[in-house]
Amino acid sequence: MPASAKPTTPAQYLAALSEPRRSELKALDAAIRKAVPKLKPYLAYNGSMIGYGAYHYKYASGREGDCPIIAISSRAQYISLYVLGHRNGQSLADSAKAKLGKVSVGKACIRFKHLTDLDLPVALGLMRESSVLLTNGSTDFAL
């Protein structure tokens, strides 16, 4: 794919990354697909991330749209993992912050430099919970 061409599939998105980031995101992508196989992967937000599953939201203001239930993105300094959902009034990511490893957490976003910094089994558990919550009609989520 030419450098100027934007990826149109998750595979192209991953292939366009430099190593070692490519290998890390490929491994994370494979783990997500195995953990939540019903959430189909696609490119989200103009190709800036890989989304898994879609959640339709509607605010009281009338604004509505679709967003990924789970998403991953390669940023300049870190990897971002987005996991929608709340438990007991707290975002799923925030609720597990102390168990996720060497990460920073902001609402639904979990940021880490390398995949080895993330406690993957804990993160996959959050993804499974998010998938159940948001595919069963929950309206309690975090953006």
mmCIF file of C-alpha atoms in Angstrom:
data_model
loop_
_atom_site.group_PDB
_atom_site.id
_atom_site.type_symbol
_atom_site.label_atom_id
_atom_site.label_comp_id
_atom_site.label_asym_id
_atom_site.label_seq_id
_atom_site.Cartn_x
_atom_site.Cartn_y
_atom_site.Cartn_z
ATOM 1 C CA MET A 1 0.000 0.000 0.000
ATOM 2 C CA PRO A 2 1.487 3.394 -0.945
ATOM 3 C CA ALA A 3 2.483 5.597 1.989
ATOM 4 C CA SER A 4 -0.128 8.183 0.981
ATOM 5 C CA ALA A 5 -2.984 5.648 0.864
ATOM 6 C CA LYS A 6 -5.198 5.351 3.932
ATOM 7 C CA PRO A 7 -5.898 1.847 5.205
ATOM 8 C CA THR A 8 -9.426 0.600 4.605
ATOM 9 C CA THR A 9 -9.293 -2.665 6.563
ATOM 10 C CA PRO A 10 -7.956 -3.669 9.984
ATOM 11 C CA ALA A 11 -5.302 -5.818 8.251
ATOM 12 C CA GLN A 12 -4.093 -2.811 6.232
ATOM 13 C CA TYR A 13 -4.068 -0.654 9.373
ATOM 14 C CA LEU A 14 -1.842 -3.180 11.152
ATOM 15 C CA ALA A 15 0.402 -3.730 8.115
ATOM 16 C CA ALA A 16 1.060 0.016 7.856
ATOM 17 C CA LEU A 17 2.555 0.169 11.368
ATOM 18 C CA SER A 18 6.289 0.005 12.017
ATOM 19 C CA GLU A 19 7.848 -2.655 14.199
ATOM 20 C CA PRO A 20 7.725 -3.345 17.099
ATOM 21 C CA ARG A 21 4.312 -1.632 17.285
ATOM 22 C CA ARG A 22 2.936 -3.766 14.441
ATOM 23 C CA SER A 23 3.646 -7.025 16.286
ATOM 24 C CA GLU A 24 2.217 -5.675 19.540
ATOM 25 C CA LEU A 25 -1.035 -4.502 17.958
ATOM 26 C CA LYS A 26 -1.346 -7.710 15.920
ATOM 27 C CA ALA A 27 -1.042 -9.715 19.145
ATOM 28 C CA LEU A 28 -3.583 -7.481 20.898
ATOM 29 C CA ASP A 29 -5.945 -7.704 17.905
ATOM 30 C CA ALA A 30 -5.720 -11.519 17.931
ATOM 31 C CA ALA A 31 -6.400 -11.638 21.684
ATOM 32 C CA ILE A 32 -9.434 -9.347 21.335
ATOM 33 C CA ARG A 33 -10.859 -11.368 18.436
ATOM 34 C CA LYS A 34 -10.510 -14.560 20.494
ATOM 35 C CA ALA A 35 -11.954 -13.037 23.694
ATOM 36 C CA VAL A 36 -14.975 -11.343 22.086
ATOM 37 C CA PRO A 37 -15.540 -13.120 18.763
ATOM 38 C CA LYS A 38 -19.041 -11.679 18.294
ATOM 39 C CA LEU A 39 -17.638 -8.135 18.082
ATOM 40 C CA LYS A 40 -16.665 -7.769 14.438
ATOM 41 C CA PRO A 41 -13.548 -5.674 13.718
ATOM 42 C CA TYR A 42 -13.636 -2.662 11.390
ATOM 43 C CA LEU A 43 -11.808 0.625 10.895
ATOM 44 C CA ALA A 44 -13.349 3.386 12.978
ATOM 45 C CA TYR A 45 -13.025 7.156 13.100
ATOM 46 C CA ASN A 46 -11.733 7.691 9.583
ATOM 47 C CA GLY A 47 -9.252 4.826 9.833
ATOM 48 C CA SER A 48 -7.526 6.051 12.999
ATOM 49 C CA MET A 49 -8.304 2.917 15.017
ATOM 50 C CA ILE A 50 -9.635 -0.614 14.842
ATOM 51 C CA GLY A 51 -13.069 -0.897 16.416
ATOM 52 C CA TYR A 52 -14.783 -4.080 17.574
ATOM 53 C CA GLY A 53 -18.562 -4.150 17.649
ATOM 54 C CA ALA A 54 -20.708 -1.034 17.542
ATOM 55 C CA TYR A 55 -22.820 0.660 20.164
ATOM 56 C CA HIS A 56 -25.583 3.080 19.195
ATOM 57 C CA TYR A 57 -25.869 5.924 21.692
ATOM 58 C CA LYS A 58 -28.417 8.694 22.054
ATOM 59 C CA TYR A 59 -28.062 11.627 24.431
ATOM 60 C CA ALA A 60 -30.971 13.458 26.058
ATOM 61 C CA SER A 61 -30.074 16.394 23.785
ATOM 62 C CA GLY A 62 -31.035 14.247 20.800
ATOM 63 C CA ARG A 63 -27.470 13.779 19.572
ATOM 64 C CA GLU A 64 -26.864 10.183 18.578
ATOM 65 C CA GLY A 65 -24.344 8.053 16.774
ATOM 66 C CA ASP A 66 -22.362 4.844 16.773
ATOM 67 C CA CYS A 67 -19.050 4.103 18.427
ATOM 68 C CA PRO A 68 -16.935 0.980 18.869
ATOM 69 C CA ILE A 69 -17.531 -1.065 22.013
ATOM 70 C CA ILE A 70 -13.798 -1.803 22.084
ATOM 71 C CA ALA A 71 -11.067 -0.138 20.029
ATOM 72 C CA ILE A 72 -7.291 -0.100 19.677
ATOM 73 C CA SER A 73 -5.104 2.593 18.219
ATOM 74 C CA SER A 74 -1.412 3.227 17.723
ATOM 75 C CA ARG A 75 -0.399 6.697 18.904
ATOM 76 C CA ALA A 76 3.017 8.314 18.644
ATOM 77 C CA GLN A 77 4.063 7.535 22.220
ATOM 78 C CA TYR A 78 1.715 4.753 23.291
ATOM 79 C CA ILE A 79 -0.984 2.234 22.430
ATOM 80 C CA SER A 80 -4.574 3.144 23.286
ATOM 81 C CA LEU A 81 -7.168 0.553 24.227
ATOM 82 C CA TYR A 82 -10.741 1.811 24.560
ATOM 83 C CA VAL A 83 -13.244 -0.244 26.559
ATOM 84 C CA LEU A 84 -16.763 1.190 26.938
ATOM 85 C CA GLY A 85 -18.973 0.474 29.905
ATOM 86 C CA HIS A 86 -19.608 1.286 33.546
ATOM 87 C CA ARG A 87 -19.849 -0.775 36.701
ATOM 88 C CA ASN A 88 -21.249 0.775 39.889
ATOM 89 C CA GLY A 89 -21.019 4.294 38.460
ATOM 90 C CA GLN A 90 -17.376 3.952 37.437
ATOM 91 C CA SER A 91 -15.903 3.234 34.012
ATOM 92 C CA LEU A 92 -14.760 -0.359 33.590
ATOM 93 C CA ALA A 93 -11.225 0.869 32.885
ATOM 94 C CA ASP A 94 -11.162 2.996 36.051
ATOM 95 C CA SER A 95 -12.609 0.167 38.138
ATOM 96 C CA ALA A 96 -9.656 -2.084 37.249
ATOM 97 C CA LYS A 97 -6.941 0.591 37.092
ATOM 98 C CA ALA A 98 -4.858 -0.902 39.922
ATOM 99 C CA LYS A 99 -4.856 -4.350 38.276
ATOM 100 C CA LEU A 100 -4.120 -3.347 34.663
ATOM 101 C CA GLY A 101 -0.360 -2.990 35.009
ATOM 102 C CA LYS A 102 1.915 -0.127 33.967
ATOM 103 C CA VAL A 103 -0.818 1.948 32.299
ATOM 104 C CA SER A 104 -2.581 5.285 32.518
ATOM 105 C CA VAL A 105 -6.364 5.353 32.482
ATOM 106 C CA GLY A 106 -8.770 8.079 31.440
ATOM 107 C CA LYS A 107 -12.490 7.215 31.340
ATOM 108 C CA ALA A 108 -12.722 4.479 28.691
ATOM 109 C CA CYS A 109 -9.090 4.751 27.528
ATOM 110 C CA ILE A 110 -6.212 2.590 28.740
ATOM 111 C CA ARG A 111 -2.792 3.807 27.517
ATOM 112 C CA PHE A 112 0.470 1.863 27.645
ATOM 113 C CA LYS A 113 3.838 1.936 25.881
ATOM 114 C CA HIS A 114 4.220 -1.788 25.243
ATOM 115 C CA LEU A 115 1.828 -4.719 25.321
ATOM 116 C CA THR A 116 3.954 -6.271 28.089
ATOM 117 C CA ASP A 117 3.046 -3.249 30.290
ATOM 118 C CA LEU A 118 -0.630 -4.277 30.188
ATOM 119 C CA ASP A 119 -2.004 -7.125 32.300
ATOM 120 C CA LEU A 120 -3.708 -8.689 29.300
ATOM 121 C CA PRO A 121 -5.910 -11.225 31.169
ATOM 122 C CA VAL A 122 -7.380 -8.387 33.274
ATOM 123 C CA ALA A 123 -7.951 -6.231 30.169
ATOM 124 C CA LEU A 124 -9.586 -9.123 28.306
ATOM 125 C CA GLY A 125 -11.914 -9.650 31.266
ATOM 126 C CA LEU A 126 -12.991 -6.002 31.001
ATOM 127 C CA MET A 127 -13.556 -6.444 27.267
ATOM 128 C CA ARG A 128 -15.769 -9.478 27.851
ATOM 129 C CA GLU A 129 -17.755 -7.549 30.456
ATOM 130 C CA SER A 130 -18.079 -4.560 28.111
ATOM 131 C CA SER A 131 -19.279 -6.812 25.311
ATOM 132 C CA VAL A 132 -21.980 -8.332 27.512
ATOM 133 C CA LEU A 133 -23.101 -4.972 28.920
ATOM 134 C CA LEU A 134 -23.301 -3.109 25.633
ATOM 135 C CA THR A 135 -24.707 -5.857 23.431
ATOM 136 C CA ASN A 136 -27.490 -6.494 25.951
ATOM 137 C CA GLY A 137 -28.919 -2.989 25.821
ATOM 138 C CA SER A 138 -27.071 -1.214 28.630
ATOM 139 C CA THR A 139 -27.178 2.549 28.277
ATOM 140 C CA ASP A 140 -24.509 3.112 30.906
ATOM 141 C CA PHE A 141 -21.236 3.654 29.099
ATOM 142 C CA ALA A 142 -18.228 5.955 29.090
ATOM 143 C CA LEU A 143 -16.847 7.968 26.191
#
